[in-house]
mmCIF file of C-alpha atoms in Angstrom:
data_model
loop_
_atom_site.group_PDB
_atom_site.id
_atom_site.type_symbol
_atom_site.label_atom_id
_atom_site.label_comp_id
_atom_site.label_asym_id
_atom_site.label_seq_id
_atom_site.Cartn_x
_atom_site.Cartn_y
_atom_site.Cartn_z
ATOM 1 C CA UNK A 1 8.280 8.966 -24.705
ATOM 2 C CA UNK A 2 8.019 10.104 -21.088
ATOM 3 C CA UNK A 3 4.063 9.996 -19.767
ATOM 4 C CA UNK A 4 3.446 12.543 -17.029
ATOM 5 C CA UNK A 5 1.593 10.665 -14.410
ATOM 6 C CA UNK A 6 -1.662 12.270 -13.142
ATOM 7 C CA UNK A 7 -1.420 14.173 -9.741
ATOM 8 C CA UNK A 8 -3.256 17.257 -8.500
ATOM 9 C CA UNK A 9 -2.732 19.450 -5.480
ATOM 10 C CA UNK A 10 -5.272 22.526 -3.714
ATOM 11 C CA UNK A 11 -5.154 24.107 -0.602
ATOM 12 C CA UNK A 12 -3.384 26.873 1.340
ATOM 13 C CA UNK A 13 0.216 27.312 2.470
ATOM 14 C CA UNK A 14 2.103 29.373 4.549
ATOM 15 C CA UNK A 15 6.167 29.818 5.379
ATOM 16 C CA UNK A 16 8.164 31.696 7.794
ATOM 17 C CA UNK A 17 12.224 32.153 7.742
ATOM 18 C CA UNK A 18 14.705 34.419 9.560
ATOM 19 C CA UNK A 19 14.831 37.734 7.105
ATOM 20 C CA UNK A 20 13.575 40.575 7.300
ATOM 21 C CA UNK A 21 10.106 41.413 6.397
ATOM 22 C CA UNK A 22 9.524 41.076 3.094
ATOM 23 C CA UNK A 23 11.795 38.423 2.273
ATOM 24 C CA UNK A 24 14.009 39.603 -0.414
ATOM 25 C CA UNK A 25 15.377 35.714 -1.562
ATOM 26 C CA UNK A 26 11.890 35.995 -3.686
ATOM 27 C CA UNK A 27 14.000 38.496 -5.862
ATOM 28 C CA UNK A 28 16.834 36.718 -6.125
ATOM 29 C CA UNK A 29 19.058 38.939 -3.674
ATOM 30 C CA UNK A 30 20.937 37.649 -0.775
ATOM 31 C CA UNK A 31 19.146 36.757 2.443
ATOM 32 C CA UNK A 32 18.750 39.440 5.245
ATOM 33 C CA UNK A 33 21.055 37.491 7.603
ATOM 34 C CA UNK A 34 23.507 35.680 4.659
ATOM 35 C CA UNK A 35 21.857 32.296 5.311
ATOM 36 C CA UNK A 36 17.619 31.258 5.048
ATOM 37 C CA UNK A 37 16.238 29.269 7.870
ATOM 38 C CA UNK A 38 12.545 28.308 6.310
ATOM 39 C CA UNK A 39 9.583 26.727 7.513
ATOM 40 C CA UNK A 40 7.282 25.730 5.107
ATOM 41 C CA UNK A 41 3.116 24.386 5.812
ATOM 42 C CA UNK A 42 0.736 22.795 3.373
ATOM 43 C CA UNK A 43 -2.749 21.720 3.880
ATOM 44 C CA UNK A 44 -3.952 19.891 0.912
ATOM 45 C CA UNK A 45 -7.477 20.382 1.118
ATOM 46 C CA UNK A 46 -8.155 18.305 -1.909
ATOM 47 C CA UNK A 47 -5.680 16.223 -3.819
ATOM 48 C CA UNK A 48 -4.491 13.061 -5.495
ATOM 49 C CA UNK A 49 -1.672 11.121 -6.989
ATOM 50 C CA UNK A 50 -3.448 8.542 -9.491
ATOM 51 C CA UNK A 51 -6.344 7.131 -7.784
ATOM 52 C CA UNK A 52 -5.001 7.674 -4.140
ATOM 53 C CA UNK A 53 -7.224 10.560 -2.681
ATOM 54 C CA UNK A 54 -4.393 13.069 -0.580
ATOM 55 C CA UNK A 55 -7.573 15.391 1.219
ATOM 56 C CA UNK A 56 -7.419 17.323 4.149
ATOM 57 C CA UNK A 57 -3.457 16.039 4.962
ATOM 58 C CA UNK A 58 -0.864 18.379 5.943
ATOM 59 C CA UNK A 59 2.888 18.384 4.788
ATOM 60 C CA UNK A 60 5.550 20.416 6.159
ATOM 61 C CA UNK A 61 9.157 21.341 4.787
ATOM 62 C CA UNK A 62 12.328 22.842 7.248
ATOM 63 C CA UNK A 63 14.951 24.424 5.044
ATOM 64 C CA UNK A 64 18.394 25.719 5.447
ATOM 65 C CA UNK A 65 20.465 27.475 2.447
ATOM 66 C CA UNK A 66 23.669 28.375 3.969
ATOM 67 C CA UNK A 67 24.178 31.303 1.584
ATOM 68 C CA UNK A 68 21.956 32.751 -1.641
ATOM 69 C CA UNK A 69 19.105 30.665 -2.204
ATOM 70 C CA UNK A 70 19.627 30.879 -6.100
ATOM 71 C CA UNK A 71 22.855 29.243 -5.770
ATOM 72 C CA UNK A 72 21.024 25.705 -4.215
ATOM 73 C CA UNK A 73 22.558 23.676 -1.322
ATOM 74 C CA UNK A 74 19.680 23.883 0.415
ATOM 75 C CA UNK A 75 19.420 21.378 3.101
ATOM 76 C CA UNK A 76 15.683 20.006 3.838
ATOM 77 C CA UNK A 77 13.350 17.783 6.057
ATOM 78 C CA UNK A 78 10.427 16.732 5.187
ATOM 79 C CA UNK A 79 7.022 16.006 7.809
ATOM 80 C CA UNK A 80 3.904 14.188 6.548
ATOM 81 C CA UNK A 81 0.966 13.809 8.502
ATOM 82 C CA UNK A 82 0.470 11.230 10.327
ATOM 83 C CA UNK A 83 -2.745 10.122 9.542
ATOM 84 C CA UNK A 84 -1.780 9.686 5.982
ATOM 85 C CA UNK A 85 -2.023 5.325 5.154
ATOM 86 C CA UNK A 86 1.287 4.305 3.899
ATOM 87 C CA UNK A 87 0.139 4.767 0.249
ATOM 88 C CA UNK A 88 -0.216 8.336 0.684
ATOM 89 C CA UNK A 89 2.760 9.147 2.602
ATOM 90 C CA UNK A 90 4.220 7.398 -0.372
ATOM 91 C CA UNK A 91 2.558 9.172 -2.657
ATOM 92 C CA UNK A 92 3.268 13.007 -0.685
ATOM 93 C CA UNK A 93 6.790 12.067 -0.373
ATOM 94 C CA UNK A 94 6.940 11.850 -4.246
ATOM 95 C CA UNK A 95 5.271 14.690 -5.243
ATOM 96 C CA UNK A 96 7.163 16.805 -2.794
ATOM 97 C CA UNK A 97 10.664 15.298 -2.892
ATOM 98 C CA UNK A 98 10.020 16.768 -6.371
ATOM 99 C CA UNK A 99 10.088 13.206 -8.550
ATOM 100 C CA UNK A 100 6.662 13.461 -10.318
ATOM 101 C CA UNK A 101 7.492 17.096 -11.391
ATOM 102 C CA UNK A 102 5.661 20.537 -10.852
ATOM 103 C CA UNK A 103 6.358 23.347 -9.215
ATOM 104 C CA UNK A 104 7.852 20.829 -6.237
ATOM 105 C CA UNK A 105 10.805 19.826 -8.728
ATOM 106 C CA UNK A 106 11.573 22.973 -9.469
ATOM 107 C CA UNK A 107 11.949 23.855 -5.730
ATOM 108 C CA UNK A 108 13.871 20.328 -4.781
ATOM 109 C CA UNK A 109 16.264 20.829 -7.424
ATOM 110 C CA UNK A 110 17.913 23.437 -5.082
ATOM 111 C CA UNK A 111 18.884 20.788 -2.253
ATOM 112 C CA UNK A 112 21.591 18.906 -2.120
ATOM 113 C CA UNK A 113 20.901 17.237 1.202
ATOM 114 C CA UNK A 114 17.942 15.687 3.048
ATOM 115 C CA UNK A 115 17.893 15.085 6.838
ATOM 116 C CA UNK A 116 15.368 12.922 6.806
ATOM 117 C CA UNK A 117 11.420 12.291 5.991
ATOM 118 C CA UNK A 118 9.086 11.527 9.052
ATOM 119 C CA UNK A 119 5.401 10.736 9.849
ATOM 120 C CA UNK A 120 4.600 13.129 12.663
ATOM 121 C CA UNK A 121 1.559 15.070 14.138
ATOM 122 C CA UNK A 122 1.147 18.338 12.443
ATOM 123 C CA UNK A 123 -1.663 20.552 13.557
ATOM 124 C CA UNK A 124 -2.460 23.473 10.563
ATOM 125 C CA UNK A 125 -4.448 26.314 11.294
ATOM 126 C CA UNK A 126 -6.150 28.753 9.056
ATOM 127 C CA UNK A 127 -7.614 31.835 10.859
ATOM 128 C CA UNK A 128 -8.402 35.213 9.268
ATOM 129 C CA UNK A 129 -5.238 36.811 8.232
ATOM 130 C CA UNK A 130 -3.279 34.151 11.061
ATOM 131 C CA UNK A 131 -1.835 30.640 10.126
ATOM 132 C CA UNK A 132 -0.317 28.543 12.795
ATOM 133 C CA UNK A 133 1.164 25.244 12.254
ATOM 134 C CA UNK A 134 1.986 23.001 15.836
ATOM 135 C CA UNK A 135 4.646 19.747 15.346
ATOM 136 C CA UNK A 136 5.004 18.358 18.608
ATOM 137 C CA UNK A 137 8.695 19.061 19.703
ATOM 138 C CA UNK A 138 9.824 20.085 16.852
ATOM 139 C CA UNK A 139 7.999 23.111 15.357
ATOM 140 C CA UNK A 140 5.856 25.447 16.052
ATOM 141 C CA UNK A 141 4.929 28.928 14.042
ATOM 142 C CA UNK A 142 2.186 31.537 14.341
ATOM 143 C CA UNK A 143 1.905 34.651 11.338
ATOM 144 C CA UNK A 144 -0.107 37.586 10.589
ATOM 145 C CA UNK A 145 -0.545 39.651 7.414
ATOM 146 C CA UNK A 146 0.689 42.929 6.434
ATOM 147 C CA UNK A 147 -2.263 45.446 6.094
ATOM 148 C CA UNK A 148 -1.707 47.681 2.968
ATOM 149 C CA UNK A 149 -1.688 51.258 2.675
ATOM 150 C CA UNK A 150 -5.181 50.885 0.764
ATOM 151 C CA UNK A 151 -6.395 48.092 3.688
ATOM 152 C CA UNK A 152 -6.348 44.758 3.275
ATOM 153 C CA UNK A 153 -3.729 42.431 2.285
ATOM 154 C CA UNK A 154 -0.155 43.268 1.142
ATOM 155 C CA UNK A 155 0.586 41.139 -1.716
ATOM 156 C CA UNK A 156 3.325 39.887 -4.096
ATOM 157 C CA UNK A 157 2.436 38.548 -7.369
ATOM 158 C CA UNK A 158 5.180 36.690 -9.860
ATOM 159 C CA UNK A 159 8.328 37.046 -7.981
ATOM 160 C CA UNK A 160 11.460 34.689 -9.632
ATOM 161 C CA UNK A 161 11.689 32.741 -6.772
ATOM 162 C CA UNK A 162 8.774 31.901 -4.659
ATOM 163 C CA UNK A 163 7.111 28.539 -2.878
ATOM 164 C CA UNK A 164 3.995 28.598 -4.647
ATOM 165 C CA UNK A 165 3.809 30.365 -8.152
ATOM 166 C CA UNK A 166 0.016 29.469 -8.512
ATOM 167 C CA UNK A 167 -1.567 32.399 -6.512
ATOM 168 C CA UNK A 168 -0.631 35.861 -5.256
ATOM 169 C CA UNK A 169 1.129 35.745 -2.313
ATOM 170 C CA UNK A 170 -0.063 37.562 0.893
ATOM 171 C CA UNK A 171 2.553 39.083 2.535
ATOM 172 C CA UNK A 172 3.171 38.465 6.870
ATOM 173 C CA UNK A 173 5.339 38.625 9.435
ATOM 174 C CA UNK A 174 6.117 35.934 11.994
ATOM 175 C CA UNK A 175 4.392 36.148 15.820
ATOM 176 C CA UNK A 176 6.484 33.315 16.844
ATOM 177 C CA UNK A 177 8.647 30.980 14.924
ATOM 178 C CA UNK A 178 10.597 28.181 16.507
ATOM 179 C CA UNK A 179 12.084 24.641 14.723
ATOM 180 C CA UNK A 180 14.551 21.961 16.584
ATOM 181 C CA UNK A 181 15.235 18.465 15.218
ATOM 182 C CA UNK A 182 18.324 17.086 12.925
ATOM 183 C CA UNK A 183 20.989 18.577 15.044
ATOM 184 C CA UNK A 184 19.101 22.401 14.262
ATOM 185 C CA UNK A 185 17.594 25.029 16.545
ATOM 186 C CA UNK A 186 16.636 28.458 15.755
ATOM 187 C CA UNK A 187 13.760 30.544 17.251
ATOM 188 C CA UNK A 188 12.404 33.556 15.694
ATOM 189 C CA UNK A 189 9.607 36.687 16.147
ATOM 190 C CA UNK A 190 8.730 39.826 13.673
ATOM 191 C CA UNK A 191 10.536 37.926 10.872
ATOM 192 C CA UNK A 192 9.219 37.705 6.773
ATOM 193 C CA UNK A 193 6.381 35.379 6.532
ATOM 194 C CA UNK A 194 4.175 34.934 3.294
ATOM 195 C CA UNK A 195 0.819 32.855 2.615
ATOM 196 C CA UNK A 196 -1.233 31.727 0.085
ATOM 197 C CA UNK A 197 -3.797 29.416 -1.441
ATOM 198 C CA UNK A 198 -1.611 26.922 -4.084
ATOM 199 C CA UNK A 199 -2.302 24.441 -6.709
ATOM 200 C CA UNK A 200 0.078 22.241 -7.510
ATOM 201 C CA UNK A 201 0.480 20.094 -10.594
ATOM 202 C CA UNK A 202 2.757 18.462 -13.538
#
């Protein structure tokens, strides 16, 4: 009998990609430009795998599906913050590679190929309706909500696909959106965005 091992996720998120604002891969239709370039932030603001405590660490996820994101072959990198002690870089790269299941397995089982895992500096920013996330040469991405016709936030709630199914999902659009490492460069503005507060679990 399988035991689901005990791990526990909080905090907010935010992505940007190349389509058009809003994103229509959440509904399962074919990306704006045929292919997704995403960039994906997480600041944990309380967590754990087991006993090892994951607070206040930020994780971030570059993503390429050469074609419609339901059909997988996504390629991926993952970035763990730096300041995370070997056990919990051990422990993020598990729950996010997807192994210890949760919404991050569903979402993993969609690549194929991984570029690579890395400990870098990753600076995440939460603002008002702005998120910024800063990786020293290699990304960088400011985004700003959608005001709704009623004021306030635009928002998306349930989609089929989606990064975070835990929360409704505010909808943005990119200020500036720029990623270059494995052999990839792209550079973006007034592209789909979307943010959130998320919970992850088994």
């Amino acid at each position: 009998m399988e035991t689901t091992i005990d791990w526990d996720l909080h905090g907010s998120y935010f992505e940007a990609c190349n389509c058009e604002t809003a994103c229509p891969c959440v509904w399962l239709q074919p990306p704006s430009e045929g292919n997704c370039k995403l960039l994906v932030a997480w600041h944990i603001e309380s967590g754990h795998l087991k006993d090892e405590k994951l607070d206040d660490l930020n994780v971030a996820l570059a993503c390429f599906s050469p074609g419609h994101m339901k059909d997988g072959n996504w390629q991926a990198a993952l970035y763990v913050d730096e300041r995370a002690s070997d056990k919990q870089f051990d422990a993020i790269t598990q729950i996010f590679a997807g192994k210890l299941g949760g919404h991050p397995a569903i979402l993993m089982s969609f690549v194929t190929e991984v570029w690579g895992i890395k400990k870098v500096k990753i600076d995440y920013q939460k603002e008002g309706n702005k998120r910024r996330l800063f990786i020293p040469d290699i990304a960088q991405a400011e985004v700003e909500s959608i005001q709704g016709i009623k004021g306030g936030d635009t928002t998306i709630d349930n989609p089929p696909l989606c990064v975070v199914a835990s929360h409704p999902t505010v909808v943005a659009k990119s200020i500036n959106y720029e990623y270059q490492d494995y052999a990839n460069a792209w550079k973006f503005t007034e592209r789909n965005s979307y943010y959130s507060l998320f919970n992850y679990r088994p």
